[in-house]
């Protein structure tokens, strides 16, 4: 699927041999681009030229803008080619490269983002940078040509200053790669942080802070965990308010399903129209948790529509136009026909023509008017009328949406980044595996299992994962996040299906993390394996970003493995991992919600075991009851007999009661009496929250 950044020029550069859609968008630029690798650095060393590093991704609107304005301009390209060795990186393909230089930019006192524009020595050491630069001076920023000439002059005439900058930035990067360790976290640490974060909530529109406003699912999950533990209503309200406002706002695609990456305003009306796999996976988790408590029709509808979008539009193909591979694609672009949001917006007259007599009802509930609500056109939303209608009313609106969706399908589609990323697929697989039994949707579980099988077979060589797959080609060695998210996905599937193979796969991937990623000196996992050597240093962090951190997820995986197996080695490793970053949490608590939640799971899990014949209906009823209450600290497993649990498990030796299936709820080393009635099990799970 072509992107709006493609050029019709017959000229190609070295990016033509790449598989990344983002890199291929730039294959016809007159810039002499190199992909990240030794060839570019060797040329820079041999010619003593600095490197211009440009990092972006396929769905990035401002990346497209800079490409059109500058990288497709022959004059700018000639300047770049004469003064620099130019390297283009897909930040989704190489998140380790992006993270390193985003940190460098922050040390320079600049806000990060994409496109990232960094200037490096031939050894890959950063000495200056920024993000988007316009073709002519504007927005208070110099033009790209001015920046190019200035950086080339600095390299040529002020090498001592460049060397000082390099040394200062390197020292800062080394500090960031060596987080401050500390002691064990207190049991109330998550609640203390959650209460403080609650002060940042927009009390009217939900979400954290003002515009631009991001979903921040890791923070919302921490609020939900804290509500479950404390019963403090404002924490639950923060999640419900945010989910409702997002789900009825313009950030949600009311025709096709799925949430955009963020809203440019505080009311969730105007999205930055790109749609990312990772956001929707995490929001599906939240919708599932919230629906299991409230039974909200809105949450159920959004969960189902989002999964329908995943099935309809986000299954990557083995080859262009070929069958679906089973893995999920990365993202949909914000742009089509060179214009942001064009695919998604409507005019009043278009709605009238397509819906006829049904138009008035639809327009009234979706904010459609002749003047529009964004640049003369309409972003569909229900923010002003969030309440759902009765069954007949919602049926009429659904029929109207289906007509508009069919008409929209005839438009020029946004670009599709169809590479499969192991870590983002792990997020989606885990969300589907958890939500399937909650919503009684076995097809969702099959979708998750198929994606898991794809990554575990097509993106793996032995016990090593690749990070990226596209059209039959694997690229880039697996990173911490790939192993952590796929191990978490394996445990989610194990919990839902009871299949031991998923548990063993999680154990194997954790063994690879321990062997190839563990910091034996200070604890915690590095982002890259010990046999990766193309970065100036190995990053190590537990900060959550748009996705949960690899170390935060790994800590949760270790905690869950300890509870499932009883093996103390997993607990010891989790404790050491958390301690490696606990000093950072005390200094900057807001960046670590995933690690805080992992510590809560480690210290105070609620374990539910169902013991009984696998084919017995009474066993199935108990299993369904446990799986339909998706608490973030609940660890579930099933066995067929009293000897099915590990020796160190708190419920070891407990089995069916008088030949009848029974459930046991354990907290710490104490377990309940056997529970044979599903309603009694549900009550026990609910009572275990505080």
XYZ file of C-alpha atoms in Angstrom:
690
model
C 0.000 0.000 0.000
C 1.695 3.193 -1.123
C 2.279 6.072 1.236
C 1.789 9.739 0.651
C 5.550 10.158 0.939
C 6.354 8.026 -2.099
C 7.896 9.741 -5.081
C 7.397 8.882 -8.694
C 11.089 9.513 -9.450
C 12.954 6.693 -11.141
C 16.057 7.473 -9.039
C 16.632 5.062 -6.184
C 19.038 5.087 -3.265
C 20.288 2.395 -0.901
C 16.982 2.207 0.917
C 15.460 0.381 -2.069
C 16.752 -2.903 -0.666
C 15.105 -2.453 2.723
C 11.818 -3.994 3.869
C 10.585 -1.240 6.217
C 7.680 0.708 4.670
C 9.084 3.886 6.190
C 12.497 3.400 4.646
C 10.926 2.465 1.331
C 8.980 5.746 1.409
C 12.389 7.437 1.016
C 13.948 5.151 -1.585
C 13.387 7.696 -4.375
C 14.659 10.738 -2.469
C 17.620 12.472 -4.117
C 19.286 12.180 -0.711
C 21.968 9.482 -0.742
C 20.442 7.660 2.208
C 22.125 4.757 3.938
C 20.327 2.360 6.268
C 21.762 2.084 9.761
C 24.823 -0.130 9.554
C 28.556 -0.467 9.196
C 28.650 0.685 5.560
C 27.555 4.191 6.525
C 29.867 4.444 9.510
C 32.845 3.121 7.540
C 32.302 5.804 4.887
C 32.031 8.501 7.552
C 35.288 7.346 9.136
C 37.159 7.111 5.859
C 36.057 10.579 4.703
C 35.961 12.168 8.177
C 32.426 13.370 7.552
C 29.746 13.721 10.237
C 26.583 11.658 10.053
C 23.128 13.143 9.692
C 20.755 10.685 11.353
C 17.052 11.022 10.513
C 14.608 8.871 12.498
C 10.873 8.557 11.874
C 8.123 6.047 11.188
C 5.624 5.369 8.444
C 2.531 6.816 10.146
C 4.277 10.037 11.213
C 2.635 13.130 9.673
C 5.514 15.546 10.277
C 7.953 12.980 8.912
C 6.000 13.130 5.654
C 6.012 16.922 5.745
C 9.776 17.109 6.177
C 10.269 14.532 3.443
C 8.159 16.531 0.958
C 9.663 19.870 1.890
C 13.318 18.935 2.180
C 14.317 15.365 1.368
C 12.597 15.486 -2.030
C 14.182 18.858 -2.830
C 17.267 18.430 -5.091
C 19.001 21.494 -3.653
C 18.631 20.408 -0.031
C 19.577 16.858 -0.970
C 22.750 18.049 -2.738
C 23.758 19.942 0.406
C 23.120 16.879 2.579
C 25.052 14.617 0.224
C 28.053 16.952 0.057
C 28.371 17.636 3.769
C 27.176 14.473 5.527
C 26.775 10.749 5.413
C 22.994 10.474 5.640
C 21.397 7.625 7.609
C 17.665 6.954 7.731
C 16.168 4.824 10.549
C 12.661 3.483 11.145
C 12.189 4.039 14.872
C 9.789 1.098 15.089
C 12.328 -1.185 13.446
C 15.161 0.097 15.641
C 13.630 1.415 18.885
C 17.016 0.975 20.554
C 18.624 3.442 18.125
C 15.747 5.861 18.541
C 15.770 5.656 22.357
C 19.494 6.341 22.542
C 19.356 9.491 20.428
C 16.065 10.722 21.876
C 17.847 10.646 25.236
C 20.739 12.548 23.700
C 18.349 15.201 22.409
C 16.782 15.536 25.869
C 20.259 16.062 27.349
C 20.631 18.963 24.922
C 17.544 20.524 26.519
C 15.272 19.873 23.518
C 11.849 18.233 23.397
C 11.950 14.895 21.637
C 9.703 13.530 18.927
C 9.669 12.625 15.270
C 11.146 13.259 12.861
C 14.322 13.136 14.933
C 17.287 14.895 13.338
C 20.653 14.199 14.994
C 24.235 14.994 14.027
C 26.789 12.337 14.949
C 30.525 11.807 14.769
C 31.733 8.963 12.510
C 31.757 6.853 15.688
C 28.014 7.435 16.170
C 28.402 9.891 19.052
C 25.782 12.666 19.050
C 26.879 16.299 19.239
C 23.715 18.255 18.315
C 20.178 17.699 17.110
C 16.522 18.625 16.894
C 13.285 17.324 15.420
C 11.455 18.884 12.476
C 13.250 21.654 10.575
C 11.334 23.627 7.912
C 12.676 24.385 4.415
C 12.724 28.112 5.211
C 13.024 29.803 8.609
C 9.628 29.764 10.368
C 7.926 28.733 13.585
C 10.920 30.323 15.300
C 13.136 27.608 13.851
C 16.009 27.863 11.384
C 15.701 26.202 8.006
C 17.156 22.761 7.487
C 19.699 24.220 5.061
C 20.865 26.697 7.693
C 21.201 23.888 10.211
C 23.146 21.745 7.744
C 25.607 24.493 6.959
C 25.971 25.409 10.638
C 26.669 21.840 11.742
C 29.121 21.288 8.891
C 30.938 24.508 9.847
C 31.077 23.415 13.494
C 32.552 20.071 12.481
C 35.084 21.764 10.202
C 36.068 24.812 12.238
C 35.119 24.183 15.871
C 36.113 20.593 16.469
C 37.092 21.275 20.085
C 33.583 22.489 20.849
C 32.117 19.443 19.112
C 34.400 17.189 21.163
C 33.268 18.864 24.394
C 29.620 18.416 23.406
C 30.242 14.765 22.604
C 31.901 14.147 25.975
C 29.129 15.918 27.915
C 26.338 14.056 26.119
C 28.124 10.736 26.494
C 28.463 11.233 30.243
C 24.750 11.986 30.425
C 23.859 8.901 28.400
C 26.048 6.745 30.616
C 24.210 8.066 33.678
C 20.856 7.254 32.065
C 22.082 3.731 31.272
C 23.046 3.262 34.944
C 19.820 3.872 36.879
C 19.918 4.482 40.592
C 19.275 1.351 42.616
C 17.493 1.313 45.958
C 15.827 -0.902 48.487
C 12.533 -2.757 48.272
C 9.465 -0.727 47.414
C 6.953 -0.224 50.191
C 3.576 -1.947 49.760
C 1.821 1.420 49.497
C 4.169 2.786 46.793
C 1.694 2.240 43.903
C -1.140 3.945 45.802
C 1.069 6.873 46.807
C 2.053 7.427 43.182
C -1.502 6.902 41.943
C -2.905 9.497 44.319
C -0.270 12.002 43.240
C -0.920 11.320 39.549
C -4.621 11.794 40.141
C -3.927 15.494 40.649
C -2.927 15.687 36.975
C -6.295 14.348 35.770
C -8.448 16.639 33.653
C -11.580 16.581 35.842
C -13.908 17.462 32.973
C -12.559 15.553 29.961
C -10.412 12.865 31.535
C -6.863 12.073 30.561
C -3.658 13.468 31.984
C -2.987 17.162 31.468
C -4.124 19.274 28.543
C -3.515 19.338 24.817
C -2.075 17.379 23.157
C -3.652 14.535 25.085
C -2.503 10.909 24.921
C -4.398 7.845 26.217
C -1.630 6.994 28.756
C -2.876 3.421 29.337
C -0.083 2.524 31.781
C -1.203 5.331 34.102
C -4.869 4.385 33.725
C -3.987 0.790 34.586
C -2.217 2.000 37.720
C -5.333 3.982 38.700
C -7.455 0.857 38.201
C -5.093 -1.297 40.268
C -5.102 1.272 43.048
C -8.907 1.455 43.038
C -9.135 -2.320 43.326
C -6.676 -2.324 46.217
C -7.974 0.724 48.093
C -11.603 1.154 47.069
C -10.980 4.891 46.606
C -13.683 5.978 44.161
C -11.766 8.868 42.494
C -9.253 6.396 41.118
C -11.953 4.360 39.369
C -13.683 7.547 38.254
C -10.463 8.669 36.531
C -10.483 5.527 34.380
C -14.213 5.568 33.646
C -14.189 9.267 32.775
C -11.211 8.920 30.448
C -12.466 5.773 28.722
C -15.917 7.280 28.192
C -14.626 10.585 26.851
C -12.172 8.866 24.514
C -14.709 6.305 23.366
C -17.263 8.961 22.421
C -14.712 11.502 21.185
C -13.147 12.021 17.797
C -10.015 10.114 18.817
C -12.143 6.997 18.320
C -12.975 5.900 14.782
C -16.756 5.579 15.041
C -17.060 3.867 11.670
C -14.119 1.492 11.513
C -13.187 0.981 15.163
C -9.906 1.644 16.899
C -8.372 4.631 18.663
C -5.949 7.161 17.189
C -2.577 7.779 18.815
C -3.537 11.048 20.493
C -5.799 14.070 20.323
C -4.469 17.498 19.474
C -7.023 19.145 21.788
C -8.033 18.609 25.406
C -11.545 17.323 24.525
C -10.439 14.283 22.486
C -12.121 15.773 19.375
C -9.306 16.204 16.854
C -7.091 13.152 16.595
C -3.667 12.871 15.123
C -5.275 10.366 12.805
C -2.627 7.621 12.837
C -3.777 4.381 14.465
C -1.222 2.224 16.238
C -1.454 -1.443 17.212
C 0.087 -0.843 20.638
C -2.451 1.798 21.733
C -5.413 -0.332 20.788
C -4.034 -3.438 22.495
C -3.608 -1.579 25.786
C -6.982 0.167 25.536
C -8.624 -3.208 24.903
C -7.180 -4.325 28.254
C -8.748 -1.319 29.971
C -12.116 -1.765 28.272
C -12.122 -5.392 29.398
C -11.285 -4.546 33.006
C -13.821 -1.725 33.172
C -16.618 -3.723 31.493
C -16.114 -6.663 33.865
C -17.001 -4.323 36.736
C -19.635 -2.095 35.153
C -21.239 -4.068 32.337
C -21.197 -0.806 30.345
C -22.716 -1.189 26.871
C -20.297 1.465 25.637
C -17.205 -0.434 26.776
C -18.490 -3.677 25.303
C -19.245 -1.996 21.979
C -15.828 -0.351 21.773
C -14.039 -3.571 22.668
C -15.889 -5.534 19.982
C -15.462 -2.818 17.343
C -11.748 -2.522 18.074
C -11.224 -6.269 17.681
C -13.259 -6.189 14.460
C -10.875 -3.476 13.207
C -7.884 -5.651 14.098
C -9.371 -8.556 12.159
C -10.486 -6.488 9.169
C -7.574 -4.105 8.668
C -4.547 -5.098 10.720
C -3.616 -8.652 9.769
C -0.352 -8.498 7.850
C 0.013 -10.344 4.564
C 2.613 -12.931 3.624
C 3.120 -10.938 0.446
C 1.360 -7.896 -1.023
C -2.195 -8.945 -1.826
C -1.564 -12.423 -0.439
C -3.145 -14.315 2.440
C -3.003 -13.003 5.986
C 0.044 -14.205 7.863
C -1.516 -14.286 11.307
C 0.658 -11.496 12.699
C -0.681 -7.999 13.299
C 0.561 -5.004 11.304
C 2.060 -2.007 13.064
C -0.045 1.015 12.113
C -2.231 3.008 9.768
C -1.026 6.389 8.527
C -2.593 9.726 9.414
C -2.355 10.920 5.798
C -3.960 10.017 2.513
C -3.680 11.886 -0.752
C -1.105 14.081 0.964
C -3.578 15.373 3.549
C -3.887 14.530 7.216
C -7.232 12.989 8.174
C -8.714 13.159 4.664
C -9.814 9.524 4.775
C -11.771 9.955 8.020
C -13.668 13.272 7.807
C -17.043 14.133 6.252
C -19.124 17.009 4.985
C -22.761 17.592 5.788
C -23.754 17.098 2.158
C -21.938 13.759 1.921
C -23.855 12.443 4.923
C -27.173 13.631 3.466
C -26.478 12.002 0.114
C -25.524 8.660 1.623
C -28.094 8.376 4.408
C -31.135 10.167 3.020
C -33.995 10.146 5.536
C -31.746 8.555 8.165
C -29.306 11.444 7.994
C -30.998 13.696 10.532
C -30.811 11.186 13.387
C -27.202 10.373 12.592
C -26.133 14.014 12.247
C -27.768 14.933 15.528
C -25.811 12.295 17.438
C -22.479 12.565 15.597
C -21.969 16.345 15.615
C -22.494 16.811 11.862
C -23.384 20.314 10.672
C -22.895 22.410 7.506
C -20.022 24.334 9.117
C -18.252 21.191 10.376
C -16.190 20.944 13.541
C -12.671 20.843 12.054
C -11.440 22.918 9.123
C -14.926 23.035 7.581
C -15.449 19.282 7.760
C -16.701 16.918 10.437
C -14.822 14.518 12.653
C -17.522 12.108 13.775
C -17.962 12.075 17.534
C -20.610 11.696 20.230
C -18.983 13.899 22.862
C -22.009 16.170 23.292
C -24.454 13.243 23.280
C -22.514 10.446 24.992
C -25.514 8.543 26.342
C -26.419 5.464 24.349
C -29.921 5.236 22.886
C -32.270 2.336 23.392
C -31.758 -0.835 21.406
C -33.752 0.357 18.384
C -32.020 3.736 18.314
C -28.547 2.233 18.461
C -29.527 -0.258 15.742
C -30.476 2.600 13.416
C -27.196 4.378 14.128
C -25.270 1.152 13.508
C -26.979 0.711 10.137
C -26.055 4.277 9.200
C -22.441 3.730 10.267
C -22.257 0.602 8.131
C -23.368 2.575 5.064
C -20.781 5.258 5.707
C -18.054 2.682 6.317
C -18.838 1.033 2.986
C -18.651 4.413 1.251
C -15.398 5.266 3.041
C -13.868 2.026 1.823
C -13.972 3.464 -1.711
C -11.717 6.372 -0.752
C -7.944 6.396 -1.169
C -6.755 4.647 1.958
C -4.057 5.895 4.312
C -0.670 4.231 4.148
C -0.422 0.893 5.937
C 2.732 -0.058 7.787
C 2.365 -3.803 7.552
C 5.554 -4.886 9.258
C 5.007 -7.246 12.186
C 6.717 -6.227 15.430
C 7.146 -8.969 18.020
C 6.663 -6.724 21.056
C 3.546 -4.956 19.768
C 2.084 -8.319 18.753
C 2.755 -9.535 22.284
C 0.641 -6.679 23.623
C -2.206 -7.512 21.223
C -2.048 -11.259 21.881
C -2.187 -10.790 25.658
C -5.122 -8.370 25.378
C -7.096 -10.731 23.142
C -6.333 -13.761 25.311
C -7.566 -11.912 28.396
C -10.672 -10.382 26.793
C -11.863 -13.524 24.966
C -13.311 -15.319 28.021
C -14.578 -12.073 29.559
C -16.698 -11.295 26.481
C -17.282 -14.985 25.667
C -15.601 -14.630 22.278
C -13.660 -17.815 21.440
C -12.821 -16.359 18.014
C -10.725 -13.707 19.767
C -8.744 -16.427 21.505
C -8.170 -18.141 18.163
C -6.966 -14.827 16.741
C -4.510 -14.471 19.627
C -3.261 -18.041 19.308
C -2.707 -17.637 15.572
C -0.680 -14.456 16.067
C 1.331 -16.123 18.811
C 2.102 -19.114 16.597
C 3.199 -16.748 13.847
C 5.707 -14.904 16.021
C 6.920 -18.035 17.799
C 7.554 -19.878 14.526
C 8.095 -17.355 11.741
C 9.993 -14.758 13.780
C 12.148 -17.094 15.862
C 15.313 -19.101 15.392
C 15.620 -21.528 18.269
C 15.309 -19.542 21.480
C 16.088 -16.200 19.788
C 13.458 -13.842 18.469
C 13.609 -11.333 15.661
C 12.101 -7.913 16.239
C 10.623 -7.311 12.753
C 9.052 -9.396 10.000
C 7.653 -8.215 6.685
C 6.709 -10.146 3.555
C 8.691 -13.211 4.513
C 11.805 -11.380 5.725
C 12.972 -11.199 9.320
C 14.970 -8.138 10.330
C 16.782 -7.017 13.476
C 17.686 -9.085 16.497
C 15.055 -9.305 19.173
C 15.127 -6.715 21.939
C 14.179 -6.894 25.625
C 10.636 -5.726 24.866
C 10.128 -8.517 22.313
C 10.986 -11.262 24.783
C 9.148 -9.620 27.681
C 5.919 -8.919 25.769
C 5.863 -12.306 24.048
C 6.538 -14.090 27.351
C 3.673 -12.129 28.872
C 1.490 -13.114 25.912
C 2.440 -16.754 26.440
C 1.372 -16.555 30.090
C -1.926 -14.906 29.122
C -2.622 -17.751 26.706
C -1.567 -20.312 29.313
C -3.971 -18.818 31.827
C -6.859 -18.795 29.358
C -6.285 -22.180 27.708
C -4.484 -24.171 30.389
C -2.005 -25.419 27.793
C 1.384 -26.178 29.360
C 3.274 -25.410 26.122
C 2.611 -21.699 26.570
C 4.069 -21.775 30.073
C 7.168 -23.556 28.825
C 7.598 -21.038 26.018
C 7.489 -18.182 28.530
C 10.107 -19.915 30.659
C 12.357 -20.392 27.636
C 12.161 -16.735 26.602
C 12.925 -15.628 30.166
C 15.939 -17.946 30.125
C 17.131 -16.154 26.982
C 16.665 -12.800 28.700
C 18.692 -14.021 31.665
C 21.472 -15.331 29.456
C 21.748 -12.526 26.910
C 20.246 -9.359 28.435
C 20.796 -9.441 32.201
C 23.105 -6.870 33.797
C 25.100 -9.108 36.113
C 26.695 -6.150 37.862
C 23.825 -3.811 38.678
C 20.719 -5.881 37.908
C 17.950 -5.259 35.405
C 17.872 -6.115 31.725
C 19.622 -4.202 28.967
C 17.503 -3.279 25.964
C 19.864 -5.119 23.601
C 21.465 -8.548 23.769
C 25.104 -9.053 24.645
C 25.915 -10.027 21.050
C 24.519 -6.760 19.619
C 27.328 -4.297 19.006
C 26.157 -1.547 16.652
C 25.304 1.060 19.336
C 27.756 3.232 21.245
C 26.365 1.787 24.506
C 23.713 -0.648 25.716
C 20.632 1.231 26.983
C 18.912 0.142 30.191
C 15.672 1.701 31.416
C 12.371 0.918 33.089
C 10.600 4.110 32.039
C 7.193 3.571 30.464
C 6.516 5.427 27.237
C 3.629 4.835 24.847
C 4.244 1.158 25.551
C 5.073 -0.392 28.924
C 8.788 -0.696 29.541
C 10.516 -3.969 28.824
C 11.875 -4.128 32.367
C 8.449 -3.395 33.857
C 6.869 -6.151 31.775
C 9.733 -8.552 32.511
C 9.284 -7.966 36.246
C 5.597 -8.863 35.932
C 6.458 -11.991 33.919
C 8.982 -13.083 36.556
C 6.431 -12.457 39.307
C 3.759 -14.460 37.514
C 6.187 -17.311 36.800
C 7.124 -17.408 40.477
C 3.472 -17.692 41.504
C 2.703 -20.322 38.860
C 5.727 -22.508 39.548
C 6.599 -21.731 43.151
C 10.246 -21.446 42.110
C 12.094 -18.907 44.296
C 14.619 -18.070 41.555
C 11.953 -16.147 39.632
C 11.053 -14.145 42.740
C 14.690 -13.383 43.486
C 15.298 -12.203 39.932
C 12.172 -10.017 40.011
C 13.179 -8.472 43.326
C 16.665 -7.686 42.042
C 15.244 -6.203 38.840
C 12.882 -3.919 40.757
C 15.638 -2.929 43.186
C 17.850 -1.934 40.241
C 15.398 0.874 39.452
C 13.775 1.602 42.813
C 15.983 4.637 43.421
C 14.728 6.081 40.146
C 11.131 5.412 41.164
C 11.634 7.366 44.378
C 13.162 10.245 42.451
C 10.700 10.245 39.510
C 7.726 8.048 40.439
C 5.473 9.056 37.553
C 7.496 7.290 34.872
C 7.263 3.770 36.269
C 3.634 2.604 36.570
C 4.379 -0.789 34.972
C 7.197 -1.530 37.399
C 5.023 -0.451 40.331
C 2.229 -2.759 39.156
C 4.717 -5.617 38.740
C 5.901 -5.143 42.318
C 2.284 -5.279 43.511
C 1.780 -8.562 41.637
C 4.973 -9.974 43.114
C 4.201 -9.012 46.694
C 0.456 -9.588 46.953
C -0.935 -11.782 44.179
C -4.289 -13.486 44.471
C -3.968 -17.037 43.158
C -6.921 -19.078 42.002
C -6.582 -22.774 41.257
C -9.328 -24.912 39.770
C -8.848 -28.656 40.247
C -11.015 -31.110 38.354
C -11.330 -33.226 35.220
C -10.628 -31.117 32.142
C -13.741 -32.410 30.347
C -16.169 -31.915 33.226
C -18.798 -29.201 32.871
C -18.488 -28.382 36.579
C -14.774 -27.696 36.044
C -15.561 -25.498 33.046
C -18.033 -23.434 35.087
C -15.405 -22.713 37.740
C -12.814 -21.875 35.074
C -15.194 -19.476 33.323
C -15.959 -17.770 36.617
C -12.277 -17.168 37.363
C -11.437 -15.931 33.868
C -14.338 -13.486 33.733
C -12.859 -11.400 36.565
C -9.619 -10.080 34.987
C -7.877 -8.551 38.004
C -4.326 -7.332 37.278
C -2.942 -9.182 40.321
C -4.866 -12.436 39.815
C -2.866 -15.534 38.826
C -4.996 -18.418 37.578
C -4.229 -22.008 36.742
C -6.041 -25.302 36.483
C -5.022 -28.865 37.348
C -6.756 -32.186 37.067
C -5.687 -33.706 40.383
C -4.130 -32.971 43.775
C -0.626 -33.691 42.498
C -0.882 -31.273 39.567
C 0.619 -28.248 41.322
C 4.306 -27.618 41.965
C 5.567 -28.630 45.419
C 6.210 -25.007 46.457
C 2.802 -23.689 45.374
C 0.628 -22.609 48.334
C -2.182 -24.894 47.127
C 0.112 -27.887 46.574
C -1.671 -31.134 47.397
C -5.142 -29.654 47.077
C -7.434 -31.212 44.502
C -11.036 -32.114 43.724
C -13.358 -32.430 46.716
C -14.979 -35.819 46.985
C -14.482 -36.335 43.266
C -16.096 -32.985 42.450
C -14.161 -30.096 40.876
C -13.102 -27.487 43.414
C -11.456 -24.070 43.386
C -8.987 -22.635 45.881
C -8.166 -18.976 46.374
C -4.738 -18.333 47.877
C -3.055 -15.200 49.129
C 0.495 -15.486 50.349
C 0.831 -18.937 51.895
C -2.832 -19.206 52.930
C -5.572 -20.787 50.841
C -9.331 -20.863 51.185
C -11.431 -23.900 51.869
C -12.454 -25.686 48.647
C -15.106 -23.804 46.656
C -17.360 -25.914 44.457
C -20.030 -23.353 43.602
C -19.177 -20.768 40.866
C -21.090 -18.029 42.678
C -19.079 -18.675 45.842
C -15.861 -18.462 43.821
C -16.974 -15.176 42.266
C -17.733 -13.765 45.726
C -14.345 -14.896 47.041
C -12.513 -13.262 44.128
C -14.450 -10.021 44.619
C -13.738 -10.055 48.378
C -9.995 -10.567 47.765
C -9.533 -7.182 46.094
C -8.714 -5.034 49.111
